[in-house]
């Protein structure tokens, strides 16, 4: 992780010395460093705890000439506080599917994004690397809460960042995006494993249509190509995992509203006891997430809802396993780049984990600072 931090600082140093360099081409060189620093106190289960809340630092470099832009970006998670609990699903840097990789847990820095790409006018944008997938083009309509949310859309499955599944920050992905008037499209492939007996490991697409200014609808589909031996030896596994989502979004100067409906098959799992052994159990599910925010400067009010209903017939998961809760949040923004936030999760009586245990209500109160600057020079 120290290597990544040194690379980040080196990139800033290189840009600061651009004036000393010479280039015969007329180029626009840009760098956009940014950071988001977030932390809060959390009250839950009769305890008070200081928690990290998905802080991150990153940068994007670009070289533009004519109608072409080449770019590279990196984003690192920043674990500012020592703590094991986080209620923000976006904070995870764990990958994998079935065998979840936790090698970055509790480290100061973790990889969130890392990509290269090129954008050519009218041709579109091609990006390779760890990046937000096309599935998130739609589920991102509602993934805007300060702390909670993300449960109802199958974006961050089984406590991961959606890397292997391609639904969140997709691992080793190739994406193509373009805009045709009011229609935006996205295509994605994944090339994760050379020993997976498949030429590609996942593919999908997304489409969005702007009905009116600020109002758009969209849909997405994504599937993984899993090893046959894994499917044959994992309880509940049938065909390859498949994910679908449909959403609507409306944003203007005061309102931000989003609704997403999702459905997945063989796309999520929990670990349950079978004859005293802990084993992965794969299941289908459908979900819904609602996000609404009204801003009247310097205040904002957020109201949301998450529901996730697993299909558990014949599986060793508790019959009452279901996620359902409401979210109420407030923001006070005294400065342009900083604000206070409070967000509360109210669980319904239906909210139980896969062991049948009821989940607890949570109250948070925190601070968030967002910094960003773009520096450019024409040579």
Coordinates of C-alpha atoms in Angstrom, one line a residue:
X1 CA 0.0 0.0 0.0
X2 CA 3.0 2.3 0.6
X3 CA 3.9 1.8 -3.1
X4 CA 0.4 3.1 -4.2
X5 CA 0.8 6.2 -1.9
X6 CA 4.2 6.9 -3.3
X7 CA 2.9 6.6 -6.9
X8 CA 0.1 9.0 -6.0
X9 CA 2.6 11.6 -4.7
X10 CA 4.9 11.0 -7.6
X11 CA 2.1 11.8 -10.1
X12 CA 1.5 15.1 -8.4
X13 CA 5.2 15.9 -8.5
X14 CA 5.4 15.1 -12.2
X15 CA 2.6 17.4 -13.0
X16 CA 4.1 20.3 -11.0
X17 CA 7.2 20.1 -13.2
X18 CA 5.3 20.0 -16.6
X19 CA 6.5 23.6 -17.4
X20 CA 10.1 22.3 -17.5
X21 CA 9.2 19.7 -20.1
X22 CA 9.0 20.2 -23.8
X23 CA 6.7 18.6 -26.3
X24 CA 6.4 19.3 -30.0
X25 CA 2.7 18.4 -30.1
X26 CA 0.0 20.7 -28.9
X27 CA -1.4 18.9 -26.0
X28 CA -3.7 19.6 -23.0
X29 CA -2.3 17.9 -19.9
X30 CA -4.5 17.7 -16.9
X31 CA -4.6 16.2 -13.4
X32 CA -7.6 16.0 -11.1
X33 CA -6.6 15.1 -7.5
X34 CA -9.5 14.6 -5.1
X35 CA -10.3 13.3 -1.7
X36 CA -13.4 12.6 0.4
X37 CA -12.8 12.3 4.2
X38 CA -15.7 10.9 6.2
X39 CA -16.2 9.7 9.8
X40 CA -19.0 9.5 12.3
X41 CA -20.1 8.4 15.7
X42 CA -22.5 5.4 15.6
X43 CA -25.0 4.4 18.2
X44 CA -26.3 0.8 17.9
X45 CA -27.0 -2.2 20.1
X46 CA -26.5 -0.1 23.2
X47 CA -23.0 1.0 22.2
X48 CA -21.3 4.2 21.0
X49 CA -18.5 3.7 18.4
X50 CA -16.3 5.9 16.2
X51 CA -16.4 4.6 12.7
X52 CA -14.7 5.2 9.4
X53 CA -17.2 5.8 6.5
X54 CA -15.6 5.0 3.2
X55 CA -13.0 7.8 3.0
X56 CA -10.9 7.8 -0.2
X57 CA -8.2 9.7 -2.1
X58 CA -7.6 9.6 -5.8
X59 CA -6.5 11.3 -9.0
X60 CA -7.1 11.2 -12.7
X61 CA -4.5 12.1 -15.3
X62 CA -5.4 13.0 -18.9
X63 CA -3.7 13.9 -22.2
X64 CA -5.9 15.5 -24.8
X65 CA -5.3 16.4 -28.4
X66 CA -8.0 17.2 -30.9
X67 CA -10.9 14.8 -30.5
X68 CA -9.0 12.3 -28.4
X69 CA -8.4 12.0 -24.7
X70 CA -6.2 9.4 -23.0
X71 CA -6.6 9.1 -19.3
X72 CA -5.6 7.0 -16.2
X73 CA -7.0 7.0 -12.7
X74 CA -6.5 5.5 -9.3
X75 CA -8.5 5.6 -6.2
X76 CA -7.5 4.3 -2.7
X77 CA -9.7 3.7 0.3
X78 CA -8.4 5.5 3.4
X79 CA -8.9 3.9 6.7
X80 CA -8.7 6.9 9.0
X81 CA -10.0 5.2 12.2
X82 CA -9.2 1.9 13.7
X83 CA -12.5 0.0 13.8
X84 CA -14.0 -3.3 12.7
X85 CA -17.5 -2.2 12.0
X86 CA -18.8 -0.3 9.0
X87 CA -22.4 0.1 7.9
X88 CA -21.5 1.6 4.5
X89 CA -21.5 -1.2 1.9
X90 CA -19.4 1.0 -0.5
X91 CA -16.6 0.9 2.0
X92 CA -15.7 -2.7 1.3
X93 CA -12.5 -3.5 -0.7
X94 CA -13.1 -7.3 -0.4
X95 CA -13.4 -9.2 -3.7
X96 CA -14.1 -12.7 -4.8
X97 CA -17.3 -14.8 -5.0
X98 CA -17.9 -17.7 -2.7
X99 CA -14.2 -17.4 -1.5
X100 CA -14.2 -13.8 -0.4
X101 CA -10.8 -12.1 -0.4
X102 CA -10.2 -9.9 2.7
X103 CA -6.5 -9.2 2.2
X104 CA -7.0 -5.4 2.4
X105 CA -9.2 -5.5 5.6
X106 CA -8.1 -2.9 8.2
X107 CA -5.1 -1.7 6.2
X108 CA -4.6 2.1 5.9
X109 CA -4.9 2.0 2.1
X110 CA -6.9 -0.3 -0.1
X111 CA -7.6 -0.4 -3.8
X112 CA -10.9 1.0 -4.9
X113 CA -10.3 1.9 -8.5
X114 CA -7.4 1.6 -11.1
X115 CA -8.0 2.1 -14.8
X116 CA -6.7 3.3 -18.2
X117 CA -8.8 4.6 -21.1
X118 CA -9.4 6.6 -24.2
X119 CA -12.2 8.8 -25.2
X120 CA -12.8 9.8 -28.9
X121 CA -15.6 12.1 -29.9
X122 CA -18.5 10.3 -31.5
X123 CA -16.7 6.9 -31.3
X124 CA -17.1 6.6 -27.5
X125 CA -15.1 5.8 -24.4
X126 CA -13.2 2.6 -23.8
X127 CA -11.8 1.9 -20.3
X128 CA -9.9 -1.0 -18.9
X129 CA -9.1 -2.0 -15.3
X130 CA -10.9 -1.9 -12.0
X131 CA -13.8 0.5 -12.5
X132 CA -17.5 1.2 -11.9
X133 CA -19.3 -1.4 -14.0
X134 CA -22.2 -0.8 -16.4
X135 CA -24.6 -2.4 -13.9
X136 CA -23.8 0.5 -11.6
X137 CA -24.9 2.9 -14.3
X138 CA -28.4 2.1 -13.1
X139 CA -28.1 1.0 -9.5
X140 CA -26.1 4.2 -8.9
X141 CA -29.4 6.1 -9.2
X142 CA -30.0 5.3 -5.5
X143 CA -26.6 4.6 -4.0
X144 CA -26.3 8.1 -2.7
X145 CA -26.8 7.8 1.1
X146 CA -24.1 9.0 3.4
X147 CA -24.0 5.7 5.3
X148 CA -26.7 3.2 4.5
X149 CA -28.3 1.8 1.4
X150 CA -27.1 -0.5 -1.4
X151 CA -28.8 -3.6 0.0
X152 CA -31.7 -3.7 -2.4
X153 CA -29.8 -3.6 -5.7
X154 CA -27.4 -6.6 -5.6
X155 CA -24.5 -4.2 -6.2
X156 CA -22.3 -5.2 -3.3
X157 CA -23.0 -8.9 -2.9
X158 CA -22.0 -10.8 0.2
X159 CA -20.0 -7.9 1.7
X160 CA -17.8 -7.4 -1.3
X161 CA -17.3 -4.3 -3.5
X162 CA -19.0 -6.1 -6.4
X163 CA -15.6 -6.7 -8.1
X164 CA -15.7 -10.3 -9.2
X165 CA -19.4 -10.1 -9.9
X166 CA -18.9 -7.0 -12.0
X167 CA -21.9 -5.3 -10.5
X168 CA -19.9 -2.7 -8.4
X169 CA -16.3 -1.7 -8.8
X170 CA -15.7 -4.4 -11.4
X171 CA -12.4 -6.2 -11.5
X172 CA -10.3 -6.6 -14.7
X173 CA -13.1 -5.1 -16.8
X174 CA -13.3 -3.7 -20.3
X175 CA -16.1 -1.2 -20.8
X176 CA -17.4 0.8 -23.7
X177 CA -19.8 3.8 -23.2
X178 CA -21.3 6.2 -25.7
X179 CA -24.1 8.8 -26.0
X180 CA -26.5 9.0 -28.9
X181 CA -28.7 12.1 -28.3
X182 CA -30.8 11.2 -25.3
X183 CA -29.7 7.6 -25.3
X184 CA -26.7 6.4 -23.3
X185 CA -25.4 2.8 -23.7
X186 CA -22.7 0.8 -21.9
X187 CA -21.1 -2.6 -22.7
X188 CA -18.8 -4.6 -20.4
X189 CA -16.6 -7.7 -20.4
X190 CA -14.5 -9.2 -17.7
X191 CA -11.2 -11.1 -18.2
X192 CA -10.4 -12.2 -14.7
X193 CA -9.1 -15.8 -14.8
X194 CA -7.1 -17.5 -17.5
X195 CA -7.9 -20.9 -16.0
X196 CA -11.7 -20.5 -15.9
X197 CA -12.3 -22.6 -19.1
X198 CA -14.1 -19.5 -20.6
X199 CA -12.7 -17.0 -23.1
X200 CA -14.4 -14.2 -21.1
X201 CA -15.6 -14.3 -17.5
X202 CA -18.5 -11.9 -17.6
X203 CA -20.5 -9.7 -19.9
X204 CA -23.4 -7.2 -19.7
X205 CA -24.9 -4.0 -20.9
X206 CA -26.8 -1.0 -19.8
X207 CA -29.1 1.6 -21.4
X208 CA -30.4 4.9 -20.3
X209 CA -32.9 7.3 -21.9
X210 CA -33.4 10.9 -20.9
X211 CA -37.2 11.6 -21.1
X212 CA -37.0 15.2 -20.0
X213 CA -34.2 17.4 -18.6
X214 CA -33.2 15.7 -15.3
X215 CA -35.5 12.7 -15.8
X216 CA -34.2 9.4 -17.1
X217 CA -35.0 5.7 -17.1
X218 CA -32.6 2.8 -17.5
X219 CA -32.0 -0.9 -17.4
X220 CA -29.1 -3.3 -17.1
X221 CA -28.2 -6.9 -17.4
X222 CA -25.0 -8.7 -16.3
X223 CA -23.9 -12.4 -16.1
X224 CA -20.8 -14.2 -14.9
X225 CA -19.2 -17.3 -16.4
X226 CA -18.4 -19.5 -13.5
X227 CA -16.3 -22.7 -13.3
X228 CA -18.4 -25.8 -13.6
X229 CA -16.6 -27.5 -10.7
X230 CA -17.6 -24.5 -8.4
X231 CA -21.2 -24.7 -9.5
X232 CA -21.4 -28.4 -9.0
X233 CA -19.8 -28.3 -5.5
X234 CA -21.6 -25.3 -4.0
X235 CA -25.0 -25.7 -2.3
X236 CA -27.8 -23.8 -4.1
X237 CA -25.8 -23.1 -7.3
X238 CA -27.6 -23.7 -10.5
X239 CA -26.7 -21.8 -13.6
X240 CA -24.3 -18.9 -14.0
X241 CA -25.1 -15.8 -11.8
X242 CA -27.3 -13.3 -13.6
X243 CA -28.2 -9.7 -12.5
X244 CA -30.9 -7.4 -13.8
X245 CA -32.0 -3.9 -12.6
X246 CA -34.4 -1.2 -13.8
X247 CA -34.5 2.3 -12.5
X248 CA -35.8 5.8 -12.8
X249 CA -33.9 9.0 -11.7
X250 CA -34.9 12.6 -11.4
X251 CA -32.5 15.4 -10.4
X252 CA -32.9 19.2 -10.3
X253 CA -31.5 22.0 -8.2
X254 CA -33.7 21.0 -5.2
X255 CA -34.7 17.4 -5.7
X256 CA -32.8 14.1 -6.2
X257 CA -35.0 11.0 -6.5
X258 CA -34.1 7.5 -7.6
X259 CA -35.9 4.1 -7.6
X260 CA -34.3 0.8 -8.6
X261 CA -35.8 -2.7 -8.8
X262 CA -33.3 -5.6 -9.1
X263 CA -33.5 -9.3 -9.5
X264 CA -30.6 -11.8 -9.4
X265 CA -30.3 -15.6 -9.8
X266 CA -27.4 -17.5 -8.3
X267 CA -25.8 -14.1 -7.6
X268 CA -25.5 -13.9 -3.8
X269 CA -24.5 -16.1 -0.9
X270 CA -24.3 -16.5 2.9
X271 CA -22.3 -18.9 5.0
X272 CA -24.5 -21.2 7.0
X273 CA -23.9 -24.3 9.2
X274 CA -24.4 -27.7 7.6
X275 CA -23.7 -30.6 10.0
X276 CA -21.6 -28.2 12.2
X277 CA -19.5 -27.1 9.2
X278 CA -19.7 -23.6 7.8
X279 CA -20.4 -23.6 4.1
X280 CA -21.4 -21.1 1.4
X281 CA -25.0 -21.2 0.3
X282 CA -26.0 -19.5 -3.0
X283 CA -29.5 -18.1 -3.5
X284 CA -31.7 -16.0 -5.7
X285 CA -33.3 -12.7 -4.6
X286 CA -35.2 -9.6 -5.7
X287 CA -34.9 -6.2 -4.2
X288 CA -35.9 -2.5 -4.3
X289 CA -34.2 0.7 -3.2
X290 CA -35.6 4.2 -3.0
X291 CA -33.6 7.4 -2.5
X292 CA -35.1 10.9 -2.1
X293 CA -33.4 14.1 -1.1
X294 CA -34.6 17.6 -0.8
X295 CA -32.2 20.5 -0.5
X296 CA -33.0 23.9 0.9
X297 CA -29.5 25.4 1.4
X298 CA -27.7 24.9 3.7
X299 CA -29.9 22.0 4.8
X300 CA -30.9 18.7 3.2
X301 CA -33.3 16.0 4.2
X302 CA -33.0 12.4 2.9
X303 CA -35.6 9.6 3.0
X304 CA -35.0 6.1 1.7
X305 CA -36.1 2.5 1.7
X306 CA -34.3 -0.8 1.1
X307 CA -35.8 -4.3 0.7
X308 CA -34.1 -7.5 -0.3
X309 CA -36.1 -10.8 -0.4
X310 CA -34.1 -14.0 -0.9
X311 CA -35.5 -17.1 -2.4
X312 CA -34.5 -19.8 0.2
X313 CA -36.8 -22.7 -0.5
X314 CA -34.9 -25.9 0.2
X315 CA -31.8 -24.1 1.4
X316 CA -30.3 -24.2 4.9
X317 CA -31.1 -20.5 5.6
X318 CA -33.6 -19.2 8.1
X319 CA -37.1 -19.0 6.7
X320 CA -37.4 -15.4 8.0
X321 CA -34.3 -14.2 6.2
X322 CA -35.1 -10.8 4.7
X323 CA -33.7 -7.3 4.6
X324 CA -36.1 -4.4 5.1
X325 CA -35.4 -0.9 6.6
X326 CA -36.1 2.8 6.2
X327 CA -33.5 5.6 6.2
X328 CA -33.9 9.1 7.5
X329 CA -31.0 11.6 7.1
X330 CA -30.2 15.2 7.5
X331 CA -27.3 17.4 6.3
X332 CA -26.1 20.8 7.3
X333 CA -23.6 22.4 4.9
X334 CA -22.0 25.6 6.4
X335 CA -19.1 25.5 3.9
X336 CA -18.9 24.6 0.2
X337 CA -16.7 21.6 0.7
X338 CA -17.7 20.3 4.1
X339 CA -20.9 19.4 6.0
X340 CA -22.3 17.6 9.0
X341 CA -24.6 14.6 8.5
X342 CA -26.8 12.4 10.5
X343 CA -28.4 9.2 9.2
X344 CA -30.7 6.7 10.9
X345 CA -31.6 3.2 9.9
X346 CA -35.0 2.0 11.1
X347 CA -35.4 -1.7 10.7
X348 CA -38.9 -3.2 10.2
X349 CA -40.0 -6.4 12.1
X350 CA -39.2 -8.3 8.9
X351 CA -35.5 -7.4 9.0
X352 CA -33.6 -10.6 10.0
X353 CA -30.3 -12.1 8.9
X354 CA -29.8 -15.6 7.5
X355 CA -29.7 -17.1 11.0
X356 CA -33.0 -15.5 11.9
X357 CA -31.5 -12.9 14.2
X358 CA -33.1 -9.4 14.2
X359 CA -30.9 -6.6 13.1
X360 CA -30.6 -3.4 15.2
X361 CA -31.5 0.2 14.5
X362 CA -28.5 2.5 14.0
X363 CA -28.0 6.3 14.5
X364 CA -25.0 8.1 13.1
X365 CA -23.7 11.6 13.4
X366 CA -20.6 12.6 11.4
X367 CA -18.5 15.0 9.3
X368 CA -17.7 14.8 5.6
X369 CA -15.1 16.9 3.7
X370 CA -14.9 16.7 -0.1
X371 CA -12.0 18.3 -1.9
X372 CA -11.3 18.3 -5.7
X373 CA -9.2 20.4 -8.1
X374 CA -8.4 20.2 -11.8
X375 CA -5.1 21.6 -13.0
X376 CA -4.4 21.8 -16.7
X377 CA -1.8 23.2 -19.1
X378 CA -1.7 23.5 -22.9
X379 CA 1.7 22.6 -24.4

